[in-house]
mmCIF file of C-alpha atoms in Angstrom:
data_model
loop_
_atom_site.group_PDB
_atom_site.id
_atom_site.type_symbol
_atom_site.label_atom_id
_atom_site.label_comp_id
_atom_site.label_asym_id
_atom_site.label_seq_id
_atom_site.Cartn_x
_atom_site.Cartn_y
_atom_site.Cartn_z
ATOM 1 C CA MET A 1 -2.830 11.089 13.399
ATOM 2 C CA ARG A 2 -4.455 13.395 10.906
ATOM 3 C CA PRO A 3 -3.925 17.134 11.429
ATOM 4 C CA GLU A 4 -6.834 19.505 12.151
ATOM 5 C CA LYS A 5 -8.676 21.025 9.162
ATOM 6 C CA GLY A 6 -7.403 24.571 9.754
ATOM 7 C CA ASP A 7 -3.816 23.402 10.196
ATOM 8 C CA PHE A 8 -1.179 24.152 7.534
ATOM 9 C CA ARG A 9 -0.214 20.472 7.275
ATOM 10 C CA TYR A 10 -3.803 19.476 6.485
ATOM 11 C CA LYS A 11 -4.040 22.060 3.700
ATOM 12 C CA LEU A 12 -0.592 21.161 2.374
ATOM 13 C CA ILE A 13 -1.435 17.461 2.138
ATOM 14 C CA LEU A 14 -4.768 18.234 0.486
ATOM 15 C CA TRP A 15 -3.053 20.456 -2.081
ATOM 16 C CA ILE A 16 -0.434 17.773 -2.726
ATOM 17 C CA PHE A 17 -3.257 15.317 -3.479
ATOM 18 C CA ILE A 18 -5.011 17.818 -5.769
ATOM 19 C CA VAL A 19 -1.848 18.867 -7.639
ATOM 20 C CA SER A 20 -0.803 15.217 -8.032
ATOM 21 C CA ALA A 21 -4.222 14.349 -9.484
ATOM 22 C CA LEU A 22 -3.981 17.288 -11.900
ATOM 23 C CA LEU A 23 -0.461 16.282 -12.957
ATOM 24 C CA GLY A 24 -1.668 12.751 -13.617
ATOM 25 C CA LEU A 25 -4.576 14.119 -15.646
ATOM 26 C CA ALA A 26 -2.176 16.288 -17.655
ATOM 27 C CA GLY A 27 0.007 13.237 -18.315
ATOM 28 C CA ALA A 28 -3.006 11.209 -19.445
ATOM 29 C CA ILE A 29 -4.157 13.979 -21.780
ATOM 30 C CA TYR A 30 -0.636 14.430 -23.164
ATOM 31 C CA SER A 31 -0.247 10.699 -23.826
ATOM 32 C CA LEU A 32 -3.569 10.632 -25.704
ATOM 33 C CA ARG A 33 -1.879 12.448 -28.601
ATOM 34 C CA ASN A 34 0.221 9.394 -29.353
ATOM 35 C CA LEU A 35 -1.755 6.596 -27.731
ATOM 36 C CA SER A 36 -0.350 3.809 -29.885
ATOM 37 C CA SER A 37 3.189 4.202 -28.514
ATOM 38 C CA ALA A 38 2.305 5.693 -25.103
ATOM 39 C CA ARG A 39 -0.425 3.310 -24.002
ATOM 40 C CA PHE A 40 1.376 2.420 -20.761
ATOM 41 C CA MET A 41 1.870 6.111 -19.960
ATOM 42 C CA PHE A 42 -1.836 6.757 -20.473
ATOM 43 C CA TYR A 43 -2.930 3.922 -18.174
ATOM 44 C CA PHE A 44 -0.331 4.833 -15.567
ATOM 45 C CA SER A 45 -1.413 8.480 -15.629
ATOM 46 C CA ALA A 46 -5.084 7.539 -15.433
ATOM 47 C CA ALA A 47 -4.432 5.271 -12.434
ATOM 48 C CA TRP A 48 -2.305 8.004 -10.835
ATOM 49 C CA THR A 49 -5.129 10.529 -11.306
ATOM 50 C CA ALA A 50 -7.764 8.186 -9.915
ATOM 51 C CA PHE A 51 -5.645 7.339 -6.878
ATOM 52 C CA TYR A 52 -4.914 10.931 -5.907
ATOM 53 C CA ALA A 53 -8.462 12.106 -6.625
ATOM 54 C CA PHE A 54 -9.680 9.270 -4.417
ATOM 55 C CA MET A 55 -7.227 10.321 -1.680
ATOM 56 C CA ALA A 56 -8.311 13.980 -1.849
ATOM 57 C CA TYR A 57 -11.975 12.981 -1.661
ATOM 58 C CA TYR A 58 -11.481 10.843 1.443
ATOM 59 C CA TRP A 59 -9.153 13.380 3.075
ATOM 60 C CA THR A 60 -11.798 16.122 3.199
ATOM 61 C CA ASP A 61 -14.378 14.477 5.487
ATOM 62 C CA GLU A 62 -13.672 12.981 8.921
ATOM 63 C CA GLU A 63 -16.224 10.156 8.621
ATOM 64 C CA ARG A 64 -15.039 9.154 5.141
ATOM 65 C CA TYR A 65 -11.425 9.358 6.289
ATOM 66 C CA SER A 66 -11.947 7.063 9.289
ATOM 67 C CA ARG A 67 -13.873 4.548 7.146
ATOM 68 C CA PHE A 68 -11.159 4.754 4.465
ATOM 69 C CA GLU A 69 -8.442 4.197 7.061
ATOM 70 C CA TYR A 70 -10.335 1.280 8.609
ATOM 71 C CA ILE A 71 -10.702 -0.458 5.230
ATOM 72 C CA MET A 72 -7.449 0.463 3.489
ATOM 73 C CA THR A 73 -4.948 -0.197 6.282
ATOM 74 C CA PRO A 74 -5.357 -3.999 6.190
ATOM 75 C CA ILE A 75 -5.543 -3.980 2.385
ATOM 76 C CA LEU A 76 -2.346 -1.979 1.853
ATOM 77 C CA PHE A 77 -0.384 -3.842 4.512
ATOM 78 C CA GLY A 78 -1.735 -7.134 3.153
ATOM 79 C CA VAL A 79 -0.378 -6.242 -0.276
ATOM 80 C CA LEU A 80 2.942 -5.349 1.365
ATOM 81 C CA GLU A 81 2.911 -8.709 3.158
ATOM 82 C CA VAL A 82 2.380 -10.609 -0.099
ATOM 83 C CA PHE A 83 5.161 -8.577 -1.750
ATOM 84 C CA LEU A 84 7.525 -9.416 1.102
ATOM 85 C CA LEU A 85 6.676 -13.100 0.815
ATOM 86 C CA PHE A 86 7.387 -12.979 -2.933
ATOM 87 C CA LEU A 87 10.724 -11.277 -2.217
ATOM 88 C CA GLY A 88 11.624 -13.978 0.268
ATOM 89 C CA VAL A 89 10.730 -16.801 -2.104
ATOM 90 C CA GLY A 90 12.440 -15.004 -5.002
ATOM 91 C CA GLY A 91 15.666 -14.525 -3.063
ATOM 92 C CA PHE A 92 15.611 -18.166 -2.073
ATOM 93 C CA THR A 93 15.037 -19.387 -5.646
ATOM 94 C CA VAL A 94 17.786 -17.140 -7.035
ATOM 95 C CA LEU A 95 20.483 -17.724 -4.443
ATOM 96 C CA VAL A 96 20.124 -21.449 -3.672
ATOM 97 C CA PRO A 97 20.983 -22.563 -7.255
ATOM 98 C CA LYS A 98 24.009 -20.244 -7.192
ATOM 99 C CA ILE A 99 25.166 -21.754 -3.918
ATOM 100 C CA ALA A 100 24.594 -25.282 -5.255
ATOM 101 C CA ALA A 101 26.526 -24.437 -8.447
ATOM 102 C CA GLY A 102 29.479 -23.179 -6.412
ATOM 103 C CA GLU A 103 29.346 -19.511 -7.492
ATOM 104 C CA ASN A 104 30.860 -17.649 -4.532
ATOM 105 C CA PRO A 105 29.154 -19.971 -2.051
ATOM 106 C CA GLY A 106 30.235 -18.025 1.035
ATOM 107 C CA GLU A 107 29.028 -14.665 -0.269
ATOM 108 C CA ASN A 108 25.782 -16.049 -1.656
ATOM 109 C CA LEU A 109 25.068 -17.976 1.548
ATOM 110 C CA LEU A 110 25.672 -14.844 3.609
ATOM 111 C CA ALA A 111 23.454 -12.827 1.252
ATOM 112 C CA LEU A 112 20.725 -15.488 1.519
ATOM 113 C CA ILE A 113 20.858 -15.503 5.321
ATOM 114 C CA ILE A 114 20.793 -11.705 5.584
ATOM 115 C CA ALA A 115 18.048 -11.295 2.977
ATOM 116 C CA GLU A 116 15.795 -13.986 4.396
ATOM 117 C CA ALA A 117 16.278 -12.804 7.972
ATOM 118 C CA SER A 118 15.563 -9.152 7.188
ATOM 119 C CA ILE A 119 12.624 -9.806 4.847
ATOM 120 C CA GLY A 120 11.192 -12.447 7.173
ATOM 121 C CA SER A 121 11.426 -10.260 10.261
ATOM 122 C CA PHE A 122 9.878 -7.321 8.415
ATOM 123 C CA ALA A 123 7.017 -9.545 7.236
ATOM 124 C CA PHE A 124 6.573 -10.948 10.752
ATOM 125 C CA PHE A 125 6.360 -7.503 12.390
ATOM 126 C CA ASN A 126 4.158 -6.184 9.585
ATOM 127 C CA TYR A 127 1.721 -9.011 10.233
ATOM 128 C CA ASN A 128 1.773 -8.672 14.018
ATOM 129 C CA ILE A 129 1.354 -4.886 14.070
ATOM 130 C CA TYR A 130 -1.062 -4.230 11.196
ATOM 131 C CA LEU A 131 -2.743 -7.440 10.076
ATOM 132 C CA GLU A 132 -3.299 -9.759 13.016
ATOM 133 C CA GLU A 133 -6.246 -7.898 14.579
ATOM 134 C CA PRO A 134 -8.189 -7.259 11.325
ATOM 135 C CA ILE A 135 -7.756 -10.915 10.316
ATOM 136 C CA LYS A 136 -8.953 -12.161 13.705
ATOM 137 C CA GLU A 137 -11.909 -9.779 13.502
ATOM 138 C CA LEU A 138 -12.757 -10.988 9.988
ATOM 139 C CA PHE A 139 -12.757 -14.662 10.988
ATOM 140 C CA LYS A 140 -14.643 -13.898 14.183
ATOM 141 C CA LYS A 141 -17.448 -12.317 12.142
ATOM 142 C CA LYS A 142 -17.496 -15.185 9.640
ATOM 143 C CA GLN A 143 -17.818 -17.842 12.329
ATOM 144 C CA GLY A 144 -20.662 -15.979 13.982
ATOM 145 C CA ASP A 145 -19.445 -16.039 17.572
ATOM 146 C CA PRO A 146 -22.198 -15.850 20.221
ATOM 147 C CA GLU A 147 -20.479 -12.724 21.575
ATOM 148 C CA ASP A 148 -21.504 -10.805 18.422
ATOM 149 C CA ARG A 149 -25.211 -11.547 18.904
#
């Protein structure tokens, strides 16, 4: 829940966004002096600035904020879901050859079970809490249910 506009928390978060955008801009300007060796720093700082400027812009208006939240929640949690799936597949592809080769099979098997169970359950709950409804709504609109007419 977003705090009220006159509240200290609202102003603090807005100032954090603004100061973060300014720090990113300062980093981008500083890395311009030596762009050939600091190209990554420039792009990172520019992306940092754009992100926090974007956040400050959407934080200041209630209508923009609710639209931003409606659109970005499934996107951000979808990216998290894909990252979790990559972690699960990566852990599987790293640990199974070690187990098959006989490198500490008990420890690696235990690590594989714990990693897959924790990553899988986190991905499952992430999907059920944040992604299931927006995905159902998206497919419902694409199929053109008679209820929508």
